[in-house]
PDB file of C-alpha atoms and ligand atoms in Angstrom:
ATOM      1  CA  UNK A   1      18.965 -66.138-162.989  1.00 98.00           C
ATOM      2  CA  UNK A   2      15.611 -64.808-164.127  1.00 98.00           C
ATOM      3  CA  UNK A   3      15.013 -61.267-165.418  1.00 98.00           C
ATOM      4  CA  UNK A   4      11.468 -59.977-165.336  1.00 98.00           C
ATOM      5  CA  UNK A   5       9.733 -56.650-165.822  1.00 98.00           C
ATOM      6  CA  UNK A   6       6.321 -57.943-164.807  1.00 98.00           C
ATOM      7  CA  UNK A   7       4.843 -57.379-161.350  1.00 98.00           C
ATOM      8  CA  UNK A   8       2.491 -60.320-161.839  1.00 98.00           C
ATOM      9  CA  UNK A   9       5.269 -62.716-162.861  1.00 98.00           C
ATOM     10  CA  UNK A  10       7.512 -61.650-159.982  1.00 98.00           C
ATOM     11  CA  UNK A  11       4.691 -62.069-157.462  1.00 98.00           C
ATOM     12  CA  UNK A  12       4.048 -65.609-158.727  1.00 98.00           C
ATOM     13  CA  UNK A  13       7.714 -66.586-158.618  1.00 98.00           C
ATOM     14  CA  UNK A  14       8.236 -65.225-155.136  1.00 98.00           C
ATOM     15  CA  UNK A  15       4.930 -66.697-153.979  1.00 98.00           C
ATOM     16  CA  UNK A  16       6.294 -70.125-154.940  1.00 98.00           C
ATOM     17  CA  UNK A  17       9.543 -69.505-153.069  1.00 98.00           C
ATOM     18  CA  UNK A  18       7.633 -68.442-149.989  1.00 98.00           C
ATOM     19  CA  UNK A  19       5.465 -71.569-150.116  1.00 98.00           C
ATOM     20  CA  UNK A  20       8.664 -73.594-150.052  1.00 98.00           C
ATOM     21  CA  UNK A  21       9.789 -71.706-146.950  1.00 98.00           C
ATOM     22  CA  UNK A  22      12.592 -69.688-148.602  1.00 98.00           C
ATOM     23  CA  UNK A  23      13.656 -66.354-147.157  1.00 98.00           C
ATOM     24  CA  UNK A  24      13.975 -63.464-149.610  1.00 98.00           C
ATOM     25  CA  UNK A  25      16.474 -60.585-149.607  1.00 99.00           C
ATOM     26  CA  UNK A  26      15.833 -57.501-151.759  1.00 99.00           C
ATOM     27  CA  UNK A  27      18.447 -55.039-153.029  1.00 99.00           C
ATOM     28  CA  UNK A  28      16.736 -51.979-154.540  1.00 99.00           C
ATOM     29  CA  UNK A  29      18.899 -50.117-157.084  1.00 98.00           C
ATOM     30  CA  UNK A  30      18.706 -47.798-160.067  1.00 98.00           C
ATOM     31  CA  UNK A  31      21.173 -49.967-161.979  1.00 98.00           C
ATOM     32  CA  UNK A  32      24.529 -49.170-163.571  1.00 98.00           C
ATOM     33  CA  UNK A  33      25.872 -51.403-160.851  1.00 98.00           C
ATOM     34  CA  UNK A  34      29.292 -50.918-159.247  1.00 98.00           C
ATOM     35  CA  UNK A  35      31.115 -52.606-156.334  1.00 98.00           C
ATOM     36  CA  UNK A  36      29.031 -50.573-153.835  1.00 98.00           C
ATOM     37  CA  UNK A  37      25.850 -52.234-155.116  1.00 98.00           C
ATOM     38  CA  UNK A  38      27.705 -55.536-155.330  1.00 98.00           C
ATOM     39  CA  UNK A  39      28.519 -55.389-151.597  1.00 98.00           C
ATOM     40  CA  UNK A  40      24.782 -55.155-150.861  1.00 98.00           C
ATOM     41  CA  UNK A  41      23.975 -58.098-153.142  1.00 98.00           C
ATOM     42  CA  UNK A  42      26.752 -60.212-151.597  1.00 98.00           C
ATOM     43  CA  UNK A  43      25.505 -59.451-148.094  1.00 98.00           C
ATOM     44  CA  UNK A  44      21.966 -60.382-149.149  1.00 98.00           C
ATOM     45  CA  UNK A  45      23.358 -63.589-150.654  1.00 98.00           C
ATOM     46  CA  UNK A  46      24.865 -64.575-147.298  1.00 98.00           C
ATOM     47  CA  UNK A  47      21.735 -63.889-145.287  1.00 98.00           C
ATOM     48  CA  UNK A  48      18.871 -65.183-147.468  1.00 98.00           C
ATOM     49  CA  UNK A  49      17.831 -68.238-149.487  1.00 98.00           C
ATOM     50  CA  UNK A  50      16.803 -66.115-152.468  1.00 98.00           C
ATOM     51  CA  UNK A  51      18.117 -62.732-153.629  1.00 99.00           C
ATOM     52  CA  UNK A  52      16.170 -60.243-155.728  1.00 99.00           C
ATOM     53  CA  UNK A  53      17.829 -57.145-157.219  1.00 99.00           C
ATOM     54  CA  UNK A  54      15.495 -54.457-158.493  1.00 99.00           C
ATOM     55  CA  UNK A  55      16.780 -52.197-161.248  1.00 98.00           C
ATOM     56  CA  UNK A  56      14.509 -49.243-161.779  1.00 98.00           C
ATOM     57  CA  UNK A  57      15.358 -45.616-162.487  1.00 98.00           C
ATOM     58  CA  UNK A  58      12.439 -44.244-160.531  1.00 98.00           C
ATOM     59  CA  UNK A  59      11.122 -41.175-162.398  1.00 97.00           C
ATOM     60  CA  UNK A  60       9.181 -39.756-159.446  1.00 97.00           C
ATOM     61  CA  UNK A  61      12.278 -39.267-157.285  1.00 97.00           C
ATOM     62  CA  UNK A  62      13.898 -36.948-159.853  1.00 97.00           C
ATOM     63  CA  UNK A  63      13.207 -33.206-159.936  1.00 96.00           C
ATOM     64  CA  UNK A  64      12.357 -31.432-163.214  1.00 95.00           C
ATOM     65  CA  UNK A  65      15.942 -30.192-163.751  1.00 93.00           C
ATOM     66  CA  UNK A  66      17.696 -33.358-162.618  1.00 96.00           C
ATOM     67  CA  UNK A  67      19.414 -36.107-164.594  1.00 96.00           C
ATOM     68  CA  UNK A  68      16.550 -38.601-165.160  1.00 97.00           C
ATOM     69  CA  UNK A  69      17.011 -38.655-168.936  1.00 96.00           C
ATOM     70  CA  UNK A  70      20.756 -39.051-168.907  1.00 96.00           C
ATOM     71  CA  UNK A  71      20.993 -41.381-165.877  1.00 97.00           C
ATOM     72  CA  UNK A  72      23.353 -44.174-167.037  1.00 97.00           C
ATOM     73  CA  UNK A  73      21.864 -47.537-167.961  1.00 97.00           C
ATOM     74  CA  UNK A  74      23.632 -50.789-168.904  1.00 98.00           C
ATOM     75  CA  UNK A  75      21.485 -53.869-168.486  1.00 98.00           C
ATOM     76  CA  UNK A  76      24.033 -56.273-170.005  1.00 98.00           C
ATOM     77  CA  UNK A  77      26.653 -55.222-167.439  1.00 98.00           C
ATOM     78  CA  UNK A  78      24.138 -55.218-164.555  1.00 98.00           C
ATOM     79  CA  UNK A  79      23.049 -58.702-165.471  1.00 98.00           C
ATOM     80  CA  UNK A  80      26.663 -59.918-165.266  1.00 98.00           C
ATOM     81  CA  UNK A  81      27.179 -58.262-161.878  1.00 98.00           C
ATOM     82  CA  UNK A  82      23.994 -59.806-160.449  1.00 98.00           C
ATOM     83  CA  UNK A  83      24.830 -63.212-161.841  1.00 97.00           C
ATOM     84  CA  UNK A  84      28.347 -63.060-160.401  1.00 97.00           C
ATOM     85  CA  UNK A  85      27.054 -61.952-157.000  1.00 96.00           C
ATOM     86  CA  UNK A  86      24.602 -64.850-157.019  1.00 96.00           C
ATOM     87  CA  UNK A  87      21.173 -63.199-157.357  1.00 98.00           C
ATOM     88  CA  UNK A  88      18.220 -65.394-158.402  1.00 98.00           C
ATOM     89  CA  UNK A  89      16.064 -62.655-159.898  1.00 98.00           C
ATOM     90  CA  UNK A  90      16.370 -59.197-161.418  1.00 99.00           C
ATOM     91  CA  UNK A  91      13.153 -57.199-161.318  1.00 99.00           C
ATOM     92  CA  UNK A  92      13.494 -54.488-163.964  1.00 98.00           C
ATOM     93  CA  UNK A  93      10.085 -52.989-164.701  1.00 98.00           C
ATOM     94  CA  UNK A  94       9.241 -50.217-167.155  1.00 98.00           C
ATOM     95  CA  UNK A  95       7.925 -46.984-165.573  1.00 97.00           C
ATOM     96  CA  UNK A  96       4.432 -47.763-166.937  1.00 97.00           C
ATOM     97  CA  UNK A  97       4.433 -51.088-165.039  1.00 98.00           C
ATOM     98  CA  UNK A  98       5.170 -49.285-161.763  1.00 98.00           C
ATOM     99  CA  UNK A  99       3.063 -46.151-162.308  1.00 97.00           C
ATOM    100  CA  UNK A 100      -0.225 -46.469-164.158  1.00 92.00           C
ATOM    101  CA  UNK A 101      -1.215 -43.088-165.583  1.00 89.00           C
ATOM    102  CA  UNK A 102      -3.951 -42.735-162.945  1.00 88.00           C
ATOM    103  CA  UNK A 103      -1.662 -43.528-159.989  1.00 87.00           C
ATOM    104  CA  UNK A 104      -3.097 -41.762-156.900  1.00 90.00           C
ATOM    105  CA  UNK A 105      -1.318 -43.133-153.853  1.00 95.00           C
ATOM    106  CA  UNK A 106       2.055 -41.914-152.610  1.00 95.00           C
ATOM    107  CA  UNK A 107       4.031 -42.455-149.414  1.00 97.00           C
ATOM    108  CA  UNK A 108       5.587 -39.490-147.676  1.00 92.00           C
ATOM    109  CA  UNK A 109       7.449 -38.811-144.475  1.00 88.00           C
ATOM    110  CA  UNK A 110       7.709 -35.536-142.593  1.00 85.00           C
ATOM    111  CA  UNK A 111      10.529 -34.214-140.376  1.00 80.00           C
ATOM    112  CA  UNK A 112      13.342 -36.562-141.375  1.00 89.00           C
ATOM    113  CA  UNK A 113      12.878 -35.540-144.989  1.00 85.00           C
ATOM    114  CA  UNK A 114      12.997 -31.774-144.373  1.00 90.00           C
ATOM    115  CA  UNK A 115      16.759 -31.130-144.191  1.00 94.00           C
ATOM    116  CA  UNK A 116      19.863 -32.196-146.146  1.00 95.00           C
ATOM    117  CA  UNK A 117      18.884 -33.686-149.556  1.00 93.00           C
ATOM    118  CA  UNK A 118      15.180 -33.299-148.720  1.00 92.00           C
ATOM    119  CA  UNK A 119      15.560 -29.510-148.565  1.00 92.00           C
ATOM    120  CA  UNK A 120      17.505 -29.403-151.830  1.00 94.00           C
ATOM    121  CA  UNK A 121      15.485 -31.973-153.783  1.00 95.00           C
ATOM    122  CA  UNK A 122      11.786 -31.315-153.072  1.00 94.00           C
ATOM    123  CA  UNK A 123       9.676 -34.451-153.567  1.00 95.00           C
ATOM    124  CA  UNK A 124      12.739 -36.704-153.756  1.00 96.00           C
ATOM    125  CA  UNK A 125      12.045 -38.719-150.611  1.00 97.00           C
ATOM    126  CA  UNK A 126       8.333 -38.949-151.401  1.00 97.00           C
ATOM    127  CA  UNK A 127       9.426 -40.648-154.634  1.00 97.00           C
ATOM    128  CA  UNK A 128      11.871 -42.900-152.786  1.00 98.00           C
ATOM    129  CA  UNK A 129       9.364 -43.908-150.070  1.00 98.00           C
ATOM    130  CA  UNK A 130       6.694 -44.600-152.680  1.00 98.00           C
ATOM    131  CA  UNK A 131       8.882 -46.820-154.854  1.00 98.00           C
ATOM    132  CA  UNK A 132      10.394 -48.682-151.889  1.00 98.00           C
ATOM    133  CA  UNK A 133       6.885 -49.335-150.494  1.00 98.00           C
ATOM    134  CA  UNK A 134       5.775 -50.662-153.861  1.00 98.00           C
ATOM    135  CA  UNK A 135       8.848 -52.891-154.132  1.00 98.00           C
ATOM    136  CA  UNK A 136       8.249 -54.209-150.609  1.00 98.00           C
ATOM    137  CA  UNK A 137       4.627 -55.005-151.489  1.00 98.00           C
ATOM    138  CA  UNK A 138       5.636 -56.775-154.710  1.00 98.00           C
ATOM    139  CA  UNK A 139       8.644 -58.737-153.392  1.00 98.00           C
ATOM    140  CA  UNK A 140       7.601 -59.181-149.714  1.00 98.00           C
ATOM    141  CA  UNK A 141      11.268 -59.394-148.703  1.00 98.00           C
ATOM    142  CA  UNK A 142      12.339 -60.707-145.300  1.00 98.00           C
ATOM    143  CA  UNK A 143      15.276 -58.309-145.502  1.00 99.00           C
ATOM    144  CA  UNK A 144      16.130 -55.311-147.665  1.00 99.00           C
ATOM    145  CA  UNK A 145      19.633 -53.916-148.122  1.00 99.00           C
ATOM    146  CA  UNK A 146      20.541 -50.225-148.297  1.00 98.00           C
ATOM    147  CA  UNK A 147      23.878 -48.402-148.419  1.00 98.00           C
ATOM    148  CA  UNK A 148      25.048 -45.945-145.782  1.00 98.00           C
ATOM    149  CA  UNK A 149      26.172 -43.777-148.705  1.00 98.00           C
ATOM    150  CA  UNK A 150      22.557 -42.522-148.814  1.00 98.00           C
ATOM    151  CA  UNK A 151      22.379 -41.921-145.073  1.00 98.00           C
ATOM    152  CA  UNK A 152      19.236 -39.785-145.071  1.00 97.00           C
ATOM    153  CA  UNK A 153      17.445 -42.279-147.315  1.00 98.00           C
ATOM    154  CA  UNK A 154      18.391 -45.072-144.916  1.00 98.00           C
ATOM    155  CA  UNK A 155      17.096 -43.156-141.860  1.00 97.00           C
ATOM    156  CA  UNK A 156      13.848 -42.323-143.670  1.00 97.00           C
ATOM    157  CA  UNK A 157      13.265 -45.898-144.824  1.00 98.00           C
ATOM    158  CA  UNK A 158      13.874 -47.255-141.335  1.00 97.00           C
ATOM    159  CA  UNK A 159      11.298 -44.833-139.968  1.00 96.00           C
ATOM    160  CA  UNK A 160       8.817 -45.556-142.752  1.00 97.00           C
ATOM    161  CA  UNK A 161       9.097 -49.297-142.087  1.00 98.00           C
ATOM    162  CA  UNK A 162       8.480 -48.692-138.387  1.00 97.00           C
ATOM    163  CA  UNK A 163       5.598 -46.252-138.846  1.00 96.00           C
ATOM    164  CA  UNK A 164       3.806 -48.247-141.546  1.00 97.00           C
ATOM    165  CA  UNK A 165       4.472 -51.684-139.980  1.00 98.00           C
ATOM    166  CA  UNK A 166       6.258 -53.227-142.935  1.00 98.00           C
ATOM    167  CA  UNK A 167       7.485 -56.694-141.970  1.00 98.00           C
ATOM    168  CA  UNK A 168      10.850 -56.226-143.702  1.00 98.00           C
ATOM    169  CA  UNK A 169      14.100 -55.977-141.769  1.00 98.00           C
ATOM    170  CA  UNK A 170      16.292 -53.107-143.015  1.00 98.00           C
ATOM    171  CA  UNK A 171      19.979 -53.976-143.247  1.00 98.00           C
ATOM    172  CA  UNK A 172      22.525 -51.175-143.721  1.00 98.00           C
ATOM    173  CA  UNK A 173      25.865 -51.675-145.493  1.00 98.00           C
ATOM    174  CA  UNK A 174      29.024 -49.521-145.266  1.00 98.00           C
ATOM    175  CA  UNK A 175      30.093 -47.099-147.996  1.00 98.00           C
ATOM    176  CA  UNK A 176      32.346 -48.698-150.623  1.00 98.00           C
ATOM    177  CA  UNK A 177      35.040 -46.329-151.889  1.00 98.00           C
ATOM    178  CA  UNK A 178      37.533 -46.152-154.741  1.00 98.00           C
ATOM    179  CA  UNK A 179      41.125 -46.813-153.599  1.00 98.00           C
ATOM    180  CA  UNK A 180      41.736 -43.037-153.444  1.00 98.00           C
ATOM    181  CA  UNK A 181      38.704 -42.452-151.197  1.00 98.00           C
ATOM    182  CA  UNK A 182      35.987 -41.275-153.603  1.00 98.00           C
ATOM    183  CA  UNK A 183      32.647 -42.868-152.654  1.00 98.00           C
ATOM    184  CA  UNK A 184      31.494 -45.120-155.478  1.00 98.00           C
ATOM    185  CA  UNK A 185      28.466 -43.818-157.365  1.00 98.00           C
ATOM    186  CA  UNK A 186      26.854 -44.443-160.732  1.00 96.00           C
ATOM    187  CA  UNK A 187      27.128 -40.667-161.232  1.00 97.00           C
ATOM    188  CA  UNK A 188      30.958 -40.735-161.045  1.00 98.00           C
ATOM    189  CA  UNK A 189      30.746 -41.665-164.729  1.00 97.00           C
ATOM    190  CA  UNK A 190      29.779 -38.052-165.500  1.00 97.00           C
ATOM    191  CA  UNK A 191      33.110 -36.709-164.163  1.00 98.00           C
ATOM    192  CA  UNK A 192      35.864 -35.567-166.544  1.00 98.00           C
ATOM    193  CA  UNK A 193      39.407 -36.583-165.480  1.00 98.00           C
ATOM    194  CA  UNK A 194      39.894 -33.086-164.025  1.00 98.00           C
ATOM    195  CA  UNK A 195      36.597 -33.254-162.121  1.00 98.00           C
ATOM    196  CA  UNK A 196      37.409 -36.739-160.912  1.00 98.00           C
ATOM    197  CA  UNK A 197      40.509 -35.284-159.201  1.00 98.00           C
ATOM    198  CA  UNK A 198      38.529 -32.347-157.814  1.00 98.00           C
ATOM    199  CA  UNK A 199      35.948 -34.756-156.348  1.00 98.00           C
ATOM    200  CA  UNK A 200      38.614 -36.114-154.006  1.00 98.00           C
ATOM    201  CA  UNK A 201      38.275 -32.918-151.957  1.00 98.00           C
ATOM    202  CA  UNK A 202      34.997 -34.370-150.612  1.00 98.00           C
ATOM    203  CA  UNK A 203      36.289 -37.557-148.984  1.00 98.00           C
ATOM    204  CA  UNK A 204      39.535 -35.822-147.999  1.00 98.00           C
ATOM    205  CA  UNK A 205      37.717 -33.042-146.104  1.00 98.00           C
ATOM    206  CA  UNK A 206      35.347 -35.507-144.451  1.00 98.00           C
ATOM    207  CA  UNK A 207      38.346 -37.616-143.411  1.00 98.00           C
ATOM    208  CA  UNK A 208      40.014 -34.587-141.808  1.00 98.00           C
ATOM    209  CA  UNK A 209      36.813 -33.733-139.968  1.00 98.00           C
ATOM    210  CA  UNK A 210      36.469 -37.262-138.651  1.00 98.00           C
ATOM    211  CA  UNK A 211      40.048 -37.208-137.432  1.00 97.00           C
ATOM    212  CA  UNK A 212      39.394 -33.982-135.519  1.00 97.00           C
ATOM    213  CA  UNK A 213      36.312 -35.501-133.904  1.00 97.00           C
ATOM    214  CA  UNK A 214      38.365 -38.538-132.923  1.00 96.00           C
ATOM    215  CA  UNK A 215      40.854 -36.223-131.260  1.00 96.00           C
ATOM    216  CA  UNK A 216      38.025 -34.812-129.167  1.00 96.00           C
ATOM    217  CA  UNK A 217      36.810 -31.699-131.008  1.00 97.00           C
ATOM    218  CA  UNK A 218      33.221 -31.069-129.879  1.00 97.00           C
ATOM    219  CA  UNK A 219      32.419 -27.848-131.717  1.00 98.00           C
ATOM    220  CA  UNK A 220      30.193 -28.862-134.634  1.00 98.00           C
ATOM    221  CA  UNK A 221      30.356 -25.408-136.220  1.00 97.00           C
ATOM    222  CA  UNK A 222      34.137 -25.548-136.291  1.00 97.00           C
ATOM    223  CA  UNK A 223      34.057 -29.022-137.843  1.00 98.00           C
ATOM    224  CA  UNK A 224      31.553 -27.890-140.433  1.00 98.00           C
ATOM    225  CA  UNK A 225      33.744 -24.902-141.301  1.00 97.00           C
ATOM    226  CA  UNK A 226      36.717 -27.191-141.829  1.00 97.00           C
ATOM    227  CA  UNK A 227      34.739 -29.406-144.206  1.00 98.00           C
ATOM    228  CA  UNK A 228      33.410 -26.369-146.060  1.00 98.00           C
ATOM    229  CA  UNK A 229      36.848 -24.760-146.347  1.00 98.00           C
ATOM    230  CA  UNK A 230      38.469 -28.000-147.534  1.00 98.00           C
ATOM    231  CA  UNK A 231      35.916 -28.510-150.298  1.00 98.00           C
ATOM    232  CA  UNK A 232      35.661 -24.830-151.301  1.00 98.00           C
ATOM    233  CA  UNK A 233      39.438 -24.669-151.795  1.00 98.00           C
ATOM    234  CA  UNK A 234      38.824 -26.800-154.887  1.00 98.00           C
ATOM    235  CA  UNK A 235      37.761 -24.425-157.713  1.00 98.00           C
ATOM    236  CA  UNK A 236      35.587 -27.022-159.518  1.00 98.00           C
ATOM    237  CA  UNK A 237      33.598 -27.831-156.346  1.00 98.00           C
ATOM    238  CA  UNK A 238      30.463 -26.001-155.212  1.00 98.00           C
ATOM    239  CA  UNK A 239      28.877 -27.027-151.919  1.00 98.00           C
ATOM    240  CA  UNK A 240      25.134 -27.715-152.006  1.00 98.00           C
ATOM    241  CA  UNK A 241      25.091 -28.394-148.269  1.00 98.00           C
ATOM    242  CA  UNK A 242      27.491 -29.476-145.517  1.00 98.00           C
ATOM    243  CA  UNK A 243      25.856 -30.327-142.188  1.00 98.00           C
ATOM    244  CA  UNK A 244      26.590 -31.991-138.887  1.00 98.00           C
ATOM    245  CA  UNK A 245      23.316 -33.487-137.668  1.00 97.00           C
ATOM    246  CA  UNK A 246      22.099 -35.751-134.896  1.00 96.00           C
ATOM    247  CA  UNK A 247      22.174 -39.314-136.310  1.00 95.00           C
ATOM    248  CA  UNK A 248      18.685 -40.136-135.090  1.00 92.00           C
ATOM    249  CA  UNK A 249      16.563 -37.044-135.879  1.00 93.00           C
ATOM    250  CA  UNK A 250      18.873 -35.510-138.535  1.00 96.00           C
ATOM    251  CA  UNK A 251      18.619 -32.051-136.926  1.00 95.00           C
ATOM    252  CA  UNK A 252      21.730 -29.840-136.975  1.00 96.00           C
ATOM    253  CA  UNK A 253      23.756 -29.899-133.752  1.00 97.00           C
ATOM    254  CA  UNK A 254      26.065 -27.280-132.228  1.00 97.00           C
ATOM    255  CA  UNK A 255      28.015 -29.690-130.029  1.00 97.00           C
ATOM    256  CA  UNK A 256      29.152 -33.233-130.730  1.00 97.00           C
ATOM    257  CA  UNK A 257      27.802 -35.066-127.725  1.00 94.00           C
ATOM    258  CA  UNK A 258      25.669 -37.839-129.212  1.00 93.00           C
ATOM    259  CA  UNK A 259      26.288 -39.873-132.398  1.00 96.00           C
ATOM    260  CA  UNK A 260      26.333 -37.488-135.356  1.00 98.00           C
ATOM    261  CA  UNK A 261      26.171 -37.724-139.113  1.00 98.00           C
ATOM    262  CA  UNK A 262      28.409 -35.400-141.127  1.00 98.00           C
ATOM    263  CA  UNK A 263      26.800 -35.204-144.559  1.00 98.00           C
ATOM    264  CA  UNK A 264      27.619 -33.220-147.687  1.00 98.00           C
ATOM    265  CA  UNK A 265      26.287 -32.730-151.187  1.00 98.00           C
ATOM    266  CA  UNK A 266      28.690 -31.093-153.612  1.00 98.00           C
ATOM    267  CA  UNK A 267      28.472 -30.100-157.246  1.00 98.00           C
ATOM    268  CA  UNK A 268      31.622 -31.020-159.140  1.00 98.00           C
ATOM    269  CA  UNK A 269      30.948 -29.183-162.361  1.00 97.00           C
ATOM    270  CA  UNK A 270      27.361 -30.209-163.148  1.00 97.00           C
ATOM    271  CA  UNK A 271      27.518 -33.503-161.232  1.00 98.00           C
ATOM    272  CA  UNK A 272      25.991 -33.598-157.747  1.00 98.00           C
ATOM    273  CA  UNK A 273      27.776 -36.039-155.438  1.00 98.00           C
ATOM    274  CA  UNK A 274      26.946 -36.965-151.843  1.00 98.00           C
ATOM    275  CA  UNK A 275      29.122 -38.408-149.114  1.00 98.00           C
ATOM    276  CA  UNK A 276      29.043 -38.716-145.338  1.00 98.00           C
ATOM    277  CA  UNK A 277      30.381 -40.364-142.221  1.00 98.00           C
ATOM    278  CA  UNK A 278      28.869 -41.261-138.895  1.00 98.00           C
ATOM    279  CA  UNK A 279      30.717 -40.527-135.684  1.00 98.00           C
ATOM    280  CA  UNK A 280      29.607 -42.541-132.665  1.00 94.00           C
ATOM    281  CA  UNK A 281      31.795 -40.774-130.099  1.00 80.00           C
ATOM    282  CA  UNK A 282      35.461 -40.230-129.249  1.00 62.00           C
ATOM    283  CA  UNK A 283      37.288 -43.278-127.871  1.00 55.00           C
ATOM    284  CA  UNK A 284      37.490 -42.985-124.079  1.00 52.00           C
TER     285      UNK A 284
HETATM  286  P1  AMP B   1      21.339 -46.340-156.354  1.00 54.43           P
HETATM  287  O1  AMP B   1      21.407 -47.301-157.486  1.00 54.43           O
HETATM  288  O2  AMP B   1      22.310 -45.213-156.436  1.00 54.43           O
HETATM  289  O3  AMP B   1      19.918 -45.900-156.060  1.00 54.43           O
HETATM  290  O4  AMP B   1      21.796 -47.155-155.069  1.00 54.43           O
HETATM  291  C1  AMP B   1      21.178 -48.349-154.694  1.00 54.43           C
HETATM  292  C2  AMP B   1      21.649 -48.767-153.331  1.00 54.43           C
HETATM  293  O5  AMP B   1      23.065 -48.940-153.348  1.00 54.43           O
HETATM  294  C3  AMP B   1      21.354 -47.709-152.251  1.00 54.43           C
HETATM  295  O6  AMP B   1      20.951 -48.358-151.065  1.00 54.43           O
HETATM  296  C4  AMP B   1      22.679 -47.027-152.088  1.00 54.43           C
HETATM  297  O7  AMP B   1      22.863 -46.457-150.800  1.00 54.43           O
HETATM  298  C5  AMP B   1      23.634 -48.176-152.311  1.00 54.43           C
HETATM  299  N1  AMP B   1      24.946 -47.653-152.704  1.00 54.43           N
HETATM  300  C6  AMP B   1      25.229 -46.830-153.733  1.00 54.43           C
HETATM  301  N2  AMP B   1      26.544 -46.517-153.746  1.00 54.43           N
HETATM  302  C7  AMP B   1      27.099 -47.165-152.699  1.00 54.43           C
HETATM  303  C8  AMP B   1      28.427 -47.246-152.167  1.00 54.43           C
HETATM  304  N3  AMP B   1      29.445 -46.575-152.708  1.00 54.43           N
HETATM  305  N4  AMP B   1      28.634 -48.008-151.073  1.00 54.43           N
HETATM  306  C9  AMP B   1      27.604 -48.684-150.493  1.00 54.43           C
HETATM  307  N5  AMP B   1      26.331 -48.643-150.946  1.00 54.43           N
HETATM  308  C10 AMP B   1      26.085 -47.901-152.030  1.00 54.43           C
END
């Protein structure tokens, strides 16, 4: 496995692969890899000749009061994970390699980025779209792998790829959870043992909501209230948002008639966690 921080070097390597007719799968990450990331790399391994994992804590997707400086990093561990999962290349550039000081061009997307995390983290999805576009232009992947854990990010990237005619196929992968239900996240590291327990209120409340939908509940406001009440009952939890939105345009719905996304962001102490589920419709 090769590790490189150089755009030029990566372009040359991948150019050679492409000349030999190899397909390339890209897994973009911010590192501190866990089994959620690993599931993406393993899927890419199955579907492509060559697998590239990018590890880059992208400064422009963090707000001024967010955790850019303390975001966890562990290259030695990440290297092991990538090797085990069978990646050929880790692309781990320095911020200066990705963003020259006179960087002018950014990629942005409108409506889909307005609600949910977009409303709470101004500029976040502009940062995500910009870095993903740059990675696509550097790696020229046939396929790129994203987790459903970041459901709004996935919807935005799909739309960006469509609108800007990127030739990359976007592959989505299910949320990987801890045995007790907590969605895996690099940020779970920040949780104290007490907070770790409190964080379970998130997946538990979402699970209850999903069960109600399965039983035929159509009132989105009622479902939202149940999620909110379940999480708020936990003293260490503070809801940033809890929404039931249409899966395709991410606008809030009153009734559950089409596929919906139930998405939450919750502060557990100082740590902001997100989780969600998609509901396609009650079984007939
Ligand atoms: P991150 O390093 O947090 O930017 O995540 C990189 C990619 O891994 C994104 O596409 C995430 O959606 C995905 N991911 C993160 N956590 C999980 C998880 N628990 N299950 C599935 N995918 C995940």
